[in-house]
PDB file of C-alpha atoms in Angstrom:
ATOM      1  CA  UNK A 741      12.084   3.227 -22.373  1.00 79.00           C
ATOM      2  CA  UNK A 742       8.524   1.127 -22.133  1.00 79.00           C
ATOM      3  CA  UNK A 743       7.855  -1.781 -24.265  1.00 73.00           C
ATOM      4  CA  UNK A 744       4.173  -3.644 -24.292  1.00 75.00           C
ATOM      5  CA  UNK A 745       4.776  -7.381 -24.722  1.00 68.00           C
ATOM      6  CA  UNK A 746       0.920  -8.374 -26.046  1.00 72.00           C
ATOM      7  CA  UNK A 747       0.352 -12.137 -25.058  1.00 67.00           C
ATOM      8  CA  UNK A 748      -3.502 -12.887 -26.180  1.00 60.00           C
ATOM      9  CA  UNK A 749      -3.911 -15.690 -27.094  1.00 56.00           C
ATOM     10  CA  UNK A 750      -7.064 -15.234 -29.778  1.00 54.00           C
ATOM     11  CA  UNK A 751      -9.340 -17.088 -28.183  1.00 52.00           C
ATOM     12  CA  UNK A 752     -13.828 -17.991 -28.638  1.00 51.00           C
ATOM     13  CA  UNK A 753     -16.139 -16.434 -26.323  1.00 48.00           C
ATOM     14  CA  UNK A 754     -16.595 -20.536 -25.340  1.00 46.00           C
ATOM     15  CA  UNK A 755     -12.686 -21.613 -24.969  1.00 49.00           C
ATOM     16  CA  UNK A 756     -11.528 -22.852 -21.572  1.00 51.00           C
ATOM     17  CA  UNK A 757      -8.876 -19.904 -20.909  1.00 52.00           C
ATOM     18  CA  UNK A 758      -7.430 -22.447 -18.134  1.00 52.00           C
ATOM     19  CA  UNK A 759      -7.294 -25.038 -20.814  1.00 57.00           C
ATOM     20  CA  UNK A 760      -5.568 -22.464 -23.749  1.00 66.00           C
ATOM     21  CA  UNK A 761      -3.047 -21.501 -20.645  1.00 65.00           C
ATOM     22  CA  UNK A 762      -2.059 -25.372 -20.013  1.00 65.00           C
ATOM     23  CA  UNK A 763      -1.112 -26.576 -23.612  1.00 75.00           C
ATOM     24  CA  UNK A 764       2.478 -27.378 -23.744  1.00 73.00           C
ATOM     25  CA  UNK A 765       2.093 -25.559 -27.716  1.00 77.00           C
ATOM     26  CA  UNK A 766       1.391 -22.295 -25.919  1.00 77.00           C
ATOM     27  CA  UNK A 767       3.973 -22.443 -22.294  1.00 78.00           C
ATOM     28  CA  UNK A 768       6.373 -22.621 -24.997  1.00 79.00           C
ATOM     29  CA  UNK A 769       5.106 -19.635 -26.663  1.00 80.00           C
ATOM     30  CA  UNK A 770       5.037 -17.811 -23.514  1.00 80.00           C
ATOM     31  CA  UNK A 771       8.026 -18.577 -22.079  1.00 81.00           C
ATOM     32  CA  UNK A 772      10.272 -17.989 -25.270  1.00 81.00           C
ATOM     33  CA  UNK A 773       8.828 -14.459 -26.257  1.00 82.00           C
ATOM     34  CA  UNK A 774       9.698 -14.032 -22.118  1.00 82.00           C
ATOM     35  CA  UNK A 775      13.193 -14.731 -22.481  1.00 81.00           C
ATOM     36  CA  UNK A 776      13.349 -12.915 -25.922  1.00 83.00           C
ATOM     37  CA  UNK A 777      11.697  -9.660 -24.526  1.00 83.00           C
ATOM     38  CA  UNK A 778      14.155 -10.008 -21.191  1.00 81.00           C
ATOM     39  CA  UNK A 779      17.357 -10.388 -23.296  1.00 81.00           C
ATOM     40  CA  UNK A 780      16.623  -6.963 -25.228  1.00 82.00           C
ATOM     41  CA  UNK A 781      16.348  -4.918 -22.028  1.00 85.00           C
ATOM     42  CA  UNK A 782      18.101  -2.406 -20.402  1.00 85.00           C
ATOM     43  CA  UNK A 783      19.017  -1.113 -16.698  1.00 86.00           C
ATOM     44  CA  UNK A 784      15.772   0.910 -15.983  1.00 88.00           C
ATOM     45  CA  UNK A 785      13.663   0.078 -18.806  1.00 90.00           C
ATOM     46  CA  UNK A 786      10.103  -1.048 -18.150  1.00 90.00           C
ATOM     47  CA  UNK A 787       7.846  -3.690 -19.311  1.00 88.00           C
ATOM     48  CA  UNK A 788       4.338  -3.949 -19.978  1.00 88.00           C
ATOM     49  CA  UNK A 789       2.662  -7.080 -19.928  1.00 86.00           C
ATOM     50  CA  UNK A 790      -0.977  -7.267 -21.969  1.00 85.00           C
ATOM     51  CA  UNK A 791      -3.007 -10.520 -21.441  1.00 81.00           C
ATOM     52  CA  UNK A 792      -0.364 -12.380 -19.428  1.00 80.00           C
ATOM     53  CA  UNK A 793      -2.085 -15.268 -18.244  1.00 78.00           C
ATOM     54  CA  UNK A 794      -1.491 -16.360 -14.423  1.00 83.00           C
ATOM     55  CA  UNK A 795      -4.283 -19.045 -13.447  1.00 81.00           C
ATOM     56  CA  UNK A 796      -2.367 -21.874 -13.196  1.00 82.00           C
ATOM     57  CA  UNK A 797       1.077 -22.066 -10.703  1.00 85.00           C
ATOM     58  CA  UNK A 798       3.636 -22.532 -13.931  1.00 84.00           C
ATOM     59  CA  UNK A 799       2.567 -19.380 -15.357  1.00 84.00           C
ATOM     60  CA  UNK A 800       2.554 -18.106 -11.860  1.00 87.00           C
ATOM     61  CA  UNK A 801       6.129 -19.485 -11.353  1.00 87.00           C
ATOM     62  CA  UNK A 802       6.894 -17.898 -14.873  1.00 86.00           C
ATOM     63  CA  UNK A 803       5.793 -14.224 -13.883  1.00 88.00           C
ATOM     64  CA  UNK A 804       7.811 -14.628 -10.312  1.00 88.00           C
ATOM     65  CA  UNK A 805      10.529 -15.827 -12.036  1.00 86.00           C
ATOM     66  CA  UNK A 806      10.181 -12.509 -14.944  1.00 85.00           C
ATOM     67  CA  UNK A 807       9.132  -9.836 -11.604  1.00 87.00           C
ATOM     68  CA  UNK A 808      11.840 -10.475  -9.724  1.00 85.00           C
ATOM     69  CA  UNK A 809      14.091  -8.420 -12.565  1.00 87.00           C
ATOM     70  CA  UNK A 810      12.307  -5.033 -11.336  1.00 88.00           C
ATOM     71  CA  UNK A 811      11.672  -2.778  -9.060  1.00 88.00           C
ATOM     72  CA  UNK A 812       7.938  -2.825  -9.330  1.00 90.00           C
ATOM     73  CA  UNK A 813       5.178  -4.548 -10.389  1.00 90.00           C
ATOM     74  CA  UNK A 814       1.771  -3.514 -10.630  1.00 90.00           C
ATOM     75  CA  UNK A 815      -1.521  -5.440 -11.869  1.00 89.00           C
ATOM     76  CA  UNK A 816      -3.806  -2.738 -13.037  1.00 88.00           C
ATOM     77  CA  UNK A 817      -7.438  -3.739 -12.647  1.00 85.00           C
ATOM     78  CA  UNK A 818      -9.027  -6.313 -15.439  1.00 81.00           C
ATOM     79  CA  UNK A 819     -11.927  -4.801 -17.064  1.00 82.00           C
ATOM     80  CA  UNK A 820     -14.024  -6.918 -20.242  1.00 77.00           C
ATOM     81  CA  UNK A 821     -11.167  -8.987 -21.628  1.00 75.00           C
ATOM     82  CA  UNK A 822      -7.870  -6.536 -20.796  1.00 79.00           C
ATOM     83  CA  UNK A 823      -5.596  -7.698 -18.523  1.00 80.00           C
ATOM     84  CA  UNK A 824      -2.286  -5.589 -17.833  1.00 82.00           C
ATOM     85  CA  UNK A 825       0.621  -5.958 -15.458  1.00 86.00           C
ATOM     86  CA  UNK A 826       3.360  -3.282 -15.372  1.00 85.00           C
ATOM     87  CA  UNK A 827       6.809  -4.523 -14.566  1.00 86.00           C
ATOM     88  CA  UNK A 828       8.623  -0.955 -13.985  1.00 87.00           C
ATOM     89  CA  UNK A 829      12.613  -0.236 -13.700  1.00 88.00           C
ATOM     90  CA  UNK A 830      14.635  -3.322 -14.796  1.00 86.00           C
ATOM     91  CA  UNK A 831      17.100  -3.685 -12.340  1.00 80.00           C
ATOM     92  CA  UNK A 832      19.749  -5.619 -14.189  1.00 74.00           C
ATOM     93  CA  UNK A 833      21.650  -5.335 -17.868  1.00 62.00           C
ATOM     94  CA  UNK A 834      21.989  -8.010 -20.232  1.00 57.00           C
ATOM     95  CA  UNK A 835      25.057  -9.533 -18.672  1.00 57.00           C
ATOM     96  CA  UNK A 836      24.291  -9.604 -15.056  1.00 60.00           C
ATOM     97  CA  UNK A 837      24.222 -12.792 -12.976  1.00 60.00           C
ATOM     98  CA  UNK A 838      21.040 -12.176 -11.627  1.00 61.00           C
ATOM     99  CA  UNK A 839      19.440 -12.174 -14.977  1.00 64.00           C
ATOM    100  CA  UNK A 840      21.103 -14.958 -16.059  1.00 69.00           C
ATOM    101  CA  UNK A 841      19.375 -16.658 -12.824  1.00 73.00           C
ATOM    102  CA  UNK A 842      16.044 -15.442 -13.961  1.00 73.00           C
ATOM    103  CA  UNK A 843      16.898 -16.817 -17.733  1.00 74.00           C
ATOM    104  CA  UNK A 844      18.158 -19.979 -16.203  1.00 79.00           C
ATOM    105  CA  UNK A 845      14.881 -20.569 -14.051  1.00 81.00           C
ATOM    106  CA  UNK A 846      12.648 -19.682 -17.517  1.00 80.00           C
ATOM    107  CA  UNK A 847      14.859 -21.891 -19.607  1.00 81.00           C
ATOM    108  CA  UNK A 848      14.191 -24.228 -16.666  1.00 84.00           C
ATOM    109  CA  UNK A 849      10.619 -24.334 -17.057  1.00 81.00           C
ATOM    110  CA  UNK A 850      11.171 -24.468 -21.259  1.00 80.00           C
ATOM    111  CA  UNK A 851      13.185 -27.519 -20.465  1.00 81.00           C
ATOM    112  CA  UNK A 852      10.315 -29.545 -18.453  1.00 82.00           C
ATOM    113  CA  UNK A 853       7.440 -28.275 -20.940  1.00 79.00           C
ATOM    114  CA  UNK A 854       9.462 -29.361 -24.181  1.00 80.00           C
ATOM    115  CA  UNK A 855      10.178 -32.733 -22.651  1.00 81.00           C
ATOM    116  CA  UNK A 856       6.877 -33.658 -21.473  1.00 75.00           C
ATOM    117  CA  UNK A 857       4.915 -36.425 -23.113  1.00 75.00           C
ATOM    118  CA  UNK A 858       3.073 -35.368 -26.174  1.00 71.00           C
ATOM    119  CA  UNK A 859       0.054 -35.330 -24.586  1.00 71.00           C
ATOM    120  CA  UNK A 860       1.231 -34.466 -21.145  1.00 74.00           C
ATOM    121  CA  UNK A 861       0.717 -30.709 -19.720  1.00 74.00           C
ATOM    122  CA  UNK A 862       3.003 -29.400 -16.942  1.00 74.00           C
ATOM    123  CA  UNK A 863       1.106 -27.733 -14.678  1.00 75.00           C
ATOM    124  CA  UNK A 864       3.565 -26.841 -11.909  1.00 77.00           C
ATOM    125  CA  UNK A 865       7.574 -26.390 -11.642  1.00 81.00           C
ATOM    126  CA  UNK A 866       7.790 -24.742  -8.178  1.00 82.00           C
ATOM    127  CA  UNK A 867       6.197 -26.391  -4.931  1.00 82.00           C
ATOM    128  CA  UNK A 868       3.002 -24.325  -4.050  1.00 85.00           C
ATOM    129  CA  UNK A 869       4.453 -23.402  -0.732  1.00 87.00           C
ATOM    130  CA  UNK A 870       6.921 -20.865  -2.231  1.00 83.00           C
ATOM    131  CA  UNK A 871       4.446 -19.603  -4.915  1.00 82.00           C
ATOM    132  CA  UNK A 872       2.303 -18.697  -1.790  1.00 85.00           C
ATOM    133  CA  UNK A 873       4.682 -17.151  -0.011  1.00 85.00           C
ATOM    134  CA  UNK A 874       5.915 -14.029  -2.700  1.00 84.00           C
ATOM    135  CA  UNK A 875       4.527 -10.969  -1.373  1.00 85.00           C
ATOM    136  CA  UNK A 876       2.824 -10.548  -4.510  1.00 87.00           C
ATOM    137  CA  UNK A 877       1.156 -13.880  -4.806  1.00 88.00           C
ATOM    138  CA  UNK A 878      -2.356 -12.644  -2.926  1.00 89.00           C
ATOM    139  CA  UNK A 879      -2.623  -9.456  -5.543  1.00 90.00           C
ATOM    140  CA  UNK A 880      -2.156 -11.892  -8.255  1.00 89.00           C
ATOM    141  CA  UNK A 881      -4.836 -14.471  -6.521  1.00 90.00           C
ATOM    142  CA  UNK A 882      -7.115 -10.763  -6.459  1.00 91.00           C
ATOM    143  CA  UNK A 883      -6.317 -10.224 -10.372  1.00 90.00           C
ATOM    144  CA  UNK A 884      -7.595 -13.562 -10.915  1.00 87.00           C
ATOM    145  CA  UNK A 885     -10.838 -13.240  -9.299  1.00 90.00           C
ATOM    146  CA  UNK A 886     -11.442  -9.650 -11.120  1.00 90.00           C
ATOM    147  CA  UNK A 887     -10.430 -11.212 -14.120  1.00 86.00           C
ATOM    148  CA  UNK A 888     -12.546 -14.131 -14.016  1.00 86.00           C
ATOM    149  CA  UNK A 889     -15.497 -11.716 -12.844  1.00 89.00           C
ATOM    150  CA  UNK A 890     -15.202  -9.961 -16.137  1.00 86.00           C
ATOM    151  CA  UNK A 891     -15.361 -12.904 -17.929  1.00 82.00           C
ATOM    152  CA  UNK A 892     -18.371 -14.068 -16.671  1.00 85.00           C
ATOM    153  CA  UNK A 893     -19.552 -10.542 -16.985  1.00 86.00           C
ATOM    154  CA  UNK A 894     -18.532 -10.169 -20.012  1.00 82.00           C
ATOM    155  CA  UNK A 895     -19.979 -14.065 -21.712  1.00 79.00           C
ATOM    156  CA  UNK A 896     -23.677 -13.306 -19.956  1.00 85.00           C
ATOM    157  CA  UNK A 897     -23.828  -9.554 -21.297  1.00 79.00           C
ATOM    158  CA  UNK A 898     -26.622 -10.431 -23.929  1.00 76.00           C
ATOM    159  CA  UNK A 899     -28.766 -11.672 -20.967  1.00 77.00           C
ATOM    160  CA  UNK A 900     -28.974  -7.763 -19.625  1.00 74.00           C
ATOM    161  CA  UNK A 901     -32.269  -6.288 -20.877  1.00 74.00           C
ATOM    162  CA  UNK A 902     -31.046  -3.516 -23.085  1.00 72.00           C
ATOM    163  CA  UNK A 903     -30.499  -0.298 -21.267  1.00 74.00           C
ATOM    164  CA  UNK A 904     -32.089   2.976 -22.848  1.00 75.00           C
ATOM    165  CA  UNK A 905     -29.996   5.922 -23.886  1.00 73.00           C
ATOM    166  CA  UNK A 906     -29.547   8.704 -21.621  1.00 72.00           C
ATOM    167  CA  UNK A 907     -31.237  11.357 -24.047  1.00 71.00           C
ATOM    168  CA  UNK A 908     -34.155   8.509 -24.371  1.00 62.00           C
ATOM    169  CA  UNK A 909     -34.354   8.773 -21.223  1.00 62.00           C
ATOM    170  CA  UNK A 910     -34.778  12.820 -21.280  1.00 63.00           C
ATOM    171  CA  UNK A 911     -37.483  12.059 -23.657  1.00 63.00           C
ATOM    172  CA  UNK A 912     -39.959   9.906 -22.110  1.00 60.00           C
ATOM    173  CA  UNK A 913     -42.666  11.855 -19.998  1.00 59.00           C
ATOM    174  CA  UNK A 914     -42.859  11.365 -15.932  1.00 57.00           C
ATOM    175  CA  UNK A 915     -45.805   9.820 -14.742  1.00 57.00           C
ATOM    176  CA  UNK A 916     -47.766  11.843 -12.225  1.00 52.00           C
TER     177      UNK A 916
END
């Protein structure tokens, strides 16, 4: 069975998405619909991941921490302001050891956000030299860019000159 996990955070065409992504308020959000969505698994089930935000290395240690409980993972291609990862065939059932190592690293993580400083963010839990070094750590660095690319695209689309339509086009005579 598939289940989508939505994780958008509703968010102004002018909000700092790094910003939204580093507020203790929201890691905790993350990370505890994570561990909820993980506990009500199966052995083969998959997961699909909408608007799961990776551009700073805790959520990157997050995902890792979530991916390592399948078989696959896939980032499909970011286009306007969708963002989807695929985490396919859960390898483990609810009362495996090597989910409760996942659930222990997320509840890890929980742990250092919910005792920061009020007005402290956590920004990292894992030194960056084994972030870097997960086979899938340059596809997510390539989901970033393409992600941040339609961004940008998609904040400076009322400075396009509007385009006609195609049967305007058809319309207008050829000059000769």
């Amino acid at each position: 069975k598939t289940k989508v996990l939505s994780l958008f955070i509703p968010i102004e065409k002018t909000t700092n998405l790094l910003q939204l992504e580093c507020e203790p308020k929201n890691q905790l959000k993350l990370v505890g619909t994570l561990i909820s969505a993980i506990s009500n698994l199966d052995k083969g089930d998959h997961l699909i991941l909408e608007g799961f935000p990776l551009f700073s290395r805790i959520t990157v240690a997050i995902f890792l921490s979530m991916a390592a409980l399948f078989t696959d993972v896939g980032l499909v291609r970011p286009t306007g302001d969708k963002r989807l990862i695929i985490l396919s065939k859960f390898l483990v059932g609810k009362d495996s050891s090597a989910t409760d190592e996942s659930m222990g690293s997320l509840e890890k993580i929980l742990l250092e956000v919910m005792e920061a400083k009020e007005d402290e963010q956590i920004l990292s839990v894992w030194p960056v030299k084994e972030l870097v070094q997960d086979p899938i750590y340059s596809e997510m660095v390539l989901f970033n860019q393409l992600t941040i690319k339609e961004q940008i695209l998609l904040l400076t689309e009322f400075l396009e000159p509007p385009q006609p339509k195609p049967e305007e086009q058809q319309q207008q005579p050829s000059k000769s």
